[in-house]
Amino acid sequence: MQDALPDATIRPATDADADAIAAVHLASWRDVHRGIVAADVLEALDELDRAAQWRQTLGAGHATTLVAEDDGRVVGFASYGPSSDEDAERGTVELYAIYLEPDAWGHG
């Protein structure tokens, strides 16, 4: 295992984080799906579109999104909120997304 990210902090995401969240989201998605999804499809994913989607998500208030920062740079995020299962007990939470920048993988 690589060294931990000693300076990593977790904080609530703000609208100002949408671009960084989109960059982490797509970098991770591209790396994980390389060799599974066609390269041209992965390259066609648009960070500006994804950032706009994240601005909408962050502004909607349905989910809570946290970012992980290392040395002031967003290196990961997690988004969660009410369960989408119709039969879930009240108060049940669902993890909607969790992503780390590939360079941060394996750091604990």
PDB file of N, CA, C and O in Angstrom, residues 46-77:
ATOM      1  N   ASP A  46     -17.634  14.695 -21.536  1.00  0.00           N
ATOM      2  CA  ASP A  46     -17.335  16.123 -21.492  1.00  0.00           C
ATOM      3  C   ASP A  46     -17.343  16.644 -20.062  1.00  0.00           C
ATOM      4  O   ASP A  46     -18.366  16.577 -19.383  1.00  0.00           O
ATOM      5  N   GLU A  47     -16.196  17.201 -19.629  1.00  0.00           N
ATOM      6  CA  GLU A  47     -16.098  17.732 -18.269  1.00  0.00           C
ATOM      7  C   GLU A  47     -17.027  18.916 -18.043  1.00  0.00           C
ATOM      8  O   GLU A  47     -17.554  19.074 -16.943  1.00  0.00           O
ATOM      9  N   LEU A  48     -17.222  19.752 -19.048  1.00  0.00           N
ATOM     10  CA  LEU A  48     -18.110  20.900 -18.874  1.00  0.00           C
ATOM     11  C   LEU A  48     -19.549  20.441 -18.645  1.00  0.00           C
ATOM     12  O   LEU A  48     -20.256  20.989 -17.793  1.00  0.00           O
ATOM     13  N   ASP A  49     -19.973  19.436 -19.418  1.00  0.00           N
ATOM     14  CA  ASP A  49     -21.319  18.886 -19.218  1.00  0.00           C
ATOM     15  C   ASP A  49     -21.441  18.259 -17.836  1.00  0.00           C
ATOM     16  O   ASP A  49     -22.441  18.440 -17.145  1.00  0.00           O
ATOM     17  N   ARG A  50     -20.426  17.492 -17.440  1.00  0.00           N
ATOM     18  CA  ARG A  50     -20.466  16.834 -16.135  1.00  0.00           C
ATOM     19  C   ARG A  50     -20.448  17.866 -15.008  1.00  0.00           C
ATOM     20  O   ARG A  50     -21.148  17.726 -14.012  1.00  0.00           O
ATOM     21  N   ALA A  51     -19.679  18.938 -15.166  1.00  0.00           N
ATOM     22  CA  ALA A  51     -19.654  20.003 -14.157  1.00  0.00           C
ATOM     23  C   ALA A  51     -21.027  20.659 -14.036  1.00  0.00           C
ATOM     24  O   ALA A  51     -21.484  20.954 -12.920  1.00  0.00           O
ATOM     25  N   ALA A  52     -21.698  20.869 -15.163  1.00  0.00           N
ATOM     26  CA  ALA A  52     -23.052  21.448 -15.133  1.00  0.00           C
ATOM     27  C   ALA A  52     -24.005  20.514 -14.396  1.00  0.00           C
ATOM     28  O   ALA A  52     -24.847  20.968 -13.609  1.00  0.00           O
ATOM     29  N   GLN A  53     -23.866  19.199 -14.624  1.00  0.00           N
ATOM     30  CA  GLN A  53     -24.696  18.228 -13.910  1.00  0.00           C
ATOM     31  C   GLN A  53     -24.421  18.295 -12.407  1.00  0.00           C
ATOM     32  O   GLN A  53     -25.350  18.232 -11.597  1.00  0.00           O
ATOM     33  N   TRP A  54     -23.152  18.436 -12.035  1.00  0.00           N
ATOM     34  CA  TRP A  54     -22.817  18.512 -10.615  1.00  0.00           C
ATOM     35  C   TRP A  54     -23.316  19.814  -9.993  1.00  0.00           C
ATOM     36  O   TRP A  54     -23.756  19.825  -8.845  1.00  0.00           O
ATOM     37  N   ARG A  55     -23.276  20.910 -10.734  1.00  0.00           N
ATOM     38  CA  ARG A  55     -23.838  22.162 -10.200  1.00  0.00           C
ATOM     39  C   ARG A  55     -25.322  21.984  -9.893  1.00  0.00           C
ATOM     40  O   ARG A  55     -25.815  22.426  -8.868  1.00  0.00           O
ATOM     41  N   GLN A  56     -26.015  21.321 -10.800  1.00  0.00           N
ATOM     42  CA  GLN A  56     -27.439  21.069 -10.595  1.00  0.00           C
ATOM     43  C   GLN A  56     -27.644  20.166  -9.382  1.00  0.00           C
ATOM     44  O   GLN A  56     -28.504  20.426  -8.541  1.00  0.00           O
ATOM     45  N   THR A  57     -26.876  19.107  -9.275  1.00  0.00           N
ATOM     46  CA  THR A  57     -26.987  18.182  -8.142  1.00  0.00           C
ATOM     47  C   THR A  57     -26.688  18.893  -6.830  1.00  0.00           C
ATOM     48  O   THR A  57     -27.427  18.738  -5.850  1.00  0.00           O
ATOM     49  N   LEU A  58     -25.611  19.673  -6.811  1.00  0.00           N
ATOM     50  CA  LEU A  58     -25.229  20.371  -5.581  1.00  0.00           C
ATOM     51  C   LEU A  58     -26.289  21.396  -5.184  1.00  0.00           C
ATOM     52  O   LEU A  58     -26.530  21.603  -3.994  1.00  0.00           O
ATOM     53  N   GLY A  59     -26.924  22.020  -6.167  1.00  0.00           N
ATOM     54  CA  GLY A  59     -27.928  23.036  -5.876  1.00  0.00           C
ATOM     55  C   GLY A  59     -29.298  22.480  -5.533  1.00  0.00           C
ATOM     56  O   GLY A  59     -30.123  23.174  -4.923  1.00  0.00           O
ATOM     57  N   ALA A  60     -29.554  21.224  -5.897  1.00  0.00           N
ATOM     58  CA  ALA A  60     -30.885  20.645  -5.710  1.00  0.00           C
ATOM     59  C   ALA A  60     -31.201  20.336  -4.261  1.00  0.00           C
ATOM     60  O   ALA A  60     -32.362  20.326  -3.859  1.00  0.00           O
ATOM     61  N   GLY A  61     -30.184  20.054  -3.472  1.00  0.00           N
ATOM     62  CA  GLY A  61     -30.407  19.773  -2.065  1.00  0.00           C
ATOM     63  C   GLY A  61     -30.925  18.382  -1.756  1.00  0.00           C
ATOM     64  O   GLY A  61     -31.210  18.075  -0.612  1.00  0.00           O
ATOM     65  N   HIS A  62     -31.054  17.516  -2.756  1.00  0.00           N
ATOM     66  CA  HIS A  62     -31.544  16.153  -2.530  1.00  0.00           C
ATOM     67  C   HIS A  62     -30.456  15.281  -1.905  1.00  0.00           C
ATOM     68  O   HIS A  62     -30.736  14.427  -1.080  1.00  0.00           O
ATOM     69  N   ALA A  63     -29.225  15.502  -2.307  1.00  0.00           N
ATOM     70  CA  ALA A  63     -28.102  14.689  -1.841  1.00  0.00           C
ATOM     71  C   ALA A  63     -27.137  15.558  -1.044  1.00  0.00           C
ATOM     72  O   ALA A  63     -27.098  16.778  -1.194  1.00  0.00           O
ATOM     73  N   THR A  64     -26.357  14.895  -0.214  1.00  0.00           N
ATOM     74  CA  THR A  64     -25.248  15.544   0.469  1.00  0.00           C
ATOM     75  C   THR A  64     -23.982  15.066  -0.225  1.00  0.00           C
ATOM     76  O   THR A  64     -23.801  13.870  -0.455  1.00  0.00           O
ATOM     77  N   THR A  65     -23.132  16.000  -0.575  1.00  0.00           N
ATOM     78  CA  THR A  65     -21.877  15.645  -1.228  1.00  0.00           C
ATOM     79  C   THR A  65     -20.731  16.174  -0.389  1.00  0.00           C
ATOM     80  O   THR A  65     -20.728  17.336   0.024  1.00  0.00           O
ATOM     81  N   LEU A  66     -19.769  15.294  -0.139  1.00  0.00           N
ATOM     82  CA  LEU A  66     -18.557  15.641   0.593  1.00  0.00           C
ATOM     83  C   LEU A  66     -17.387  15.521  -0.366  1.00  0.00           C
ATOM     84  O   LEU A  66     -17.385  14.655  -1.243  1.00  0.00           O
ATOM     85  N   VAL A  67     -16.391  16.384  -0.200  1.00  0.00           N
ATOM     86  CA  VAL A  67     -15.177  16.273  -0.996  1.00  0.00           C
ATOM     87  C   VAL A  67     -14.009  15.957  -0.078  1.00  0.00           C
ATOM     88  O   VAL A  67     -13.982  16.347   1.090  1.00  0.00           O
ATOM     89  N   ALA A  68     -13.042  15.231  -0.636  1.00  0.00           N
ATOM     90  CA  ALA A  68     -11.771  14.977   0.040  1.00  0.00           C
ATOM     91  C   ALA A  68     -10.745  15.872  -0.632  1.00  0.00           C
ATOM     92  O   ALA A  68     -10.625  15.876  -1.864  1.00  0.00           O
ATOM     93  N   GLU A  69     -10.045  16.639   0.182  1.00  0.00           N
ATOM     94  CA  GLU A  69      -9.015  17.539  -0.324  1.00  0.00           C
ATOM     95  C   GLU A  69      -7.662  17.103   0.208  1.00  0.00           C
ATOM     96  O   GLU A  69      -7.542  16.709   1.358  1.00  0.00           O
ATOM     97  N   ASP A  70      -6.660  17.205  -0.632  1.00  0.00           N
ATOM     98  CA  ASP A  70      -5.286  16.989  -0.224  1.00  0.00           C
ATOM     99  C   ASP A  70      -4.501  18.212  -0.658  1.00  0.00           C
ATOM    100  O   ASP A  70      -4.460  18.528  -1.852  1.00  0.00           O
ATOM    101  N   ASP A  71      -3.951  18.895   0.300  1.00  0.00           N
ATOM    102  CA  ASP A  71      -3.174  20.109   0.013  1.00  0.00           C
ATOM    103  C   ASP A  71      -3.998  21.116  -0.787  1.00  0.00           C
ATOM    104  O   ASP A  71      -3.515  21.708  -1.740  1.00  0.00           O
ATOM    105  N   GLY A  72      -5.295  21.252  -0.420  1.00  0.00           N
ATOM    106  CA  GLY A  72      -6.179  22.226  -1.052  1.00  0.00           C
ATOM    107  C   GLY A  72      -6.754  21.811  -2.391  1.00  0.00           C
ATOM    108  O   GLY A  72      -7.476  22.579  -3.019  1.00  0.00           O
ATOM    109  N   ARG A  73      -6.474  20.592  -2.830  1.00  0.00           N
ATOM    110  CA  ARG A  73      -6.946  20.111  -4.135  1.00  0.00           C
ATOM    111  C   ARG A  73      -7.943  18.986  -3.911  1.00  0.00           C
ATOM    112  O   ARG A  73      -7.691  18.058  -3.150  1.00  0.00           O
ATOM    113  N   VAL A  74      -9.088  19.052  -4.588  1.00  0.00           N
ATOM    114  CA  VAL A  74     -10.099  18.004  -4.472  1.00  0.00           C
ATOM    115  C   VAL A  74      -9.558  16.744  -5.149  1.00  0.00           C
ATOM    116  O   VAL A  74      -9.202  16.767  -6.326  1.00  0.00           O
ATOM    117  N   VAL A  75      -9.488  15.650  -4.368  1.00  0.00           N
ATOM    118  CA  VAL A  75      -8.987  14.378  -4.892  1.00  0.00           C
ATOM    119  C   VAL A  75     -10.051  13.282  -4.854  1.00  0.00           C
ATOM    120  O   VAL A  75      -9.814  12.172  -5.325  1.00  0.00           O
ATOM    121  N   GLY A  76     -11.214  13.597  -4.293  1.00  0.00           N
ATOM    122  CA  GLY A  76     -12.274  12.607  -4.231  1.00  0.00           C
ATOM    123  C   GLY A  76     -13.566  13.228  -3.753  1.00  0.00           C
ATOM    124  O   GLY A  76     -13.607  14.375  -3.297  1.00  0.00           O
ATOM    125  N   PHE A  77     -14.641  12.445  -3.871  1.00  0.00           N
ATOM    126  CA  PHE A  77     -15.940  12.909  -3.386  1.00  0.00           C
ATOM    127  C   PHE A  77     -16.846  11.719  -3.128  1.00  0.00           C
ATOM    128  O   PHE A  77     -16.641  10.626  -3.655  1.00  0.00           O
TER     129      PHE A  77
END
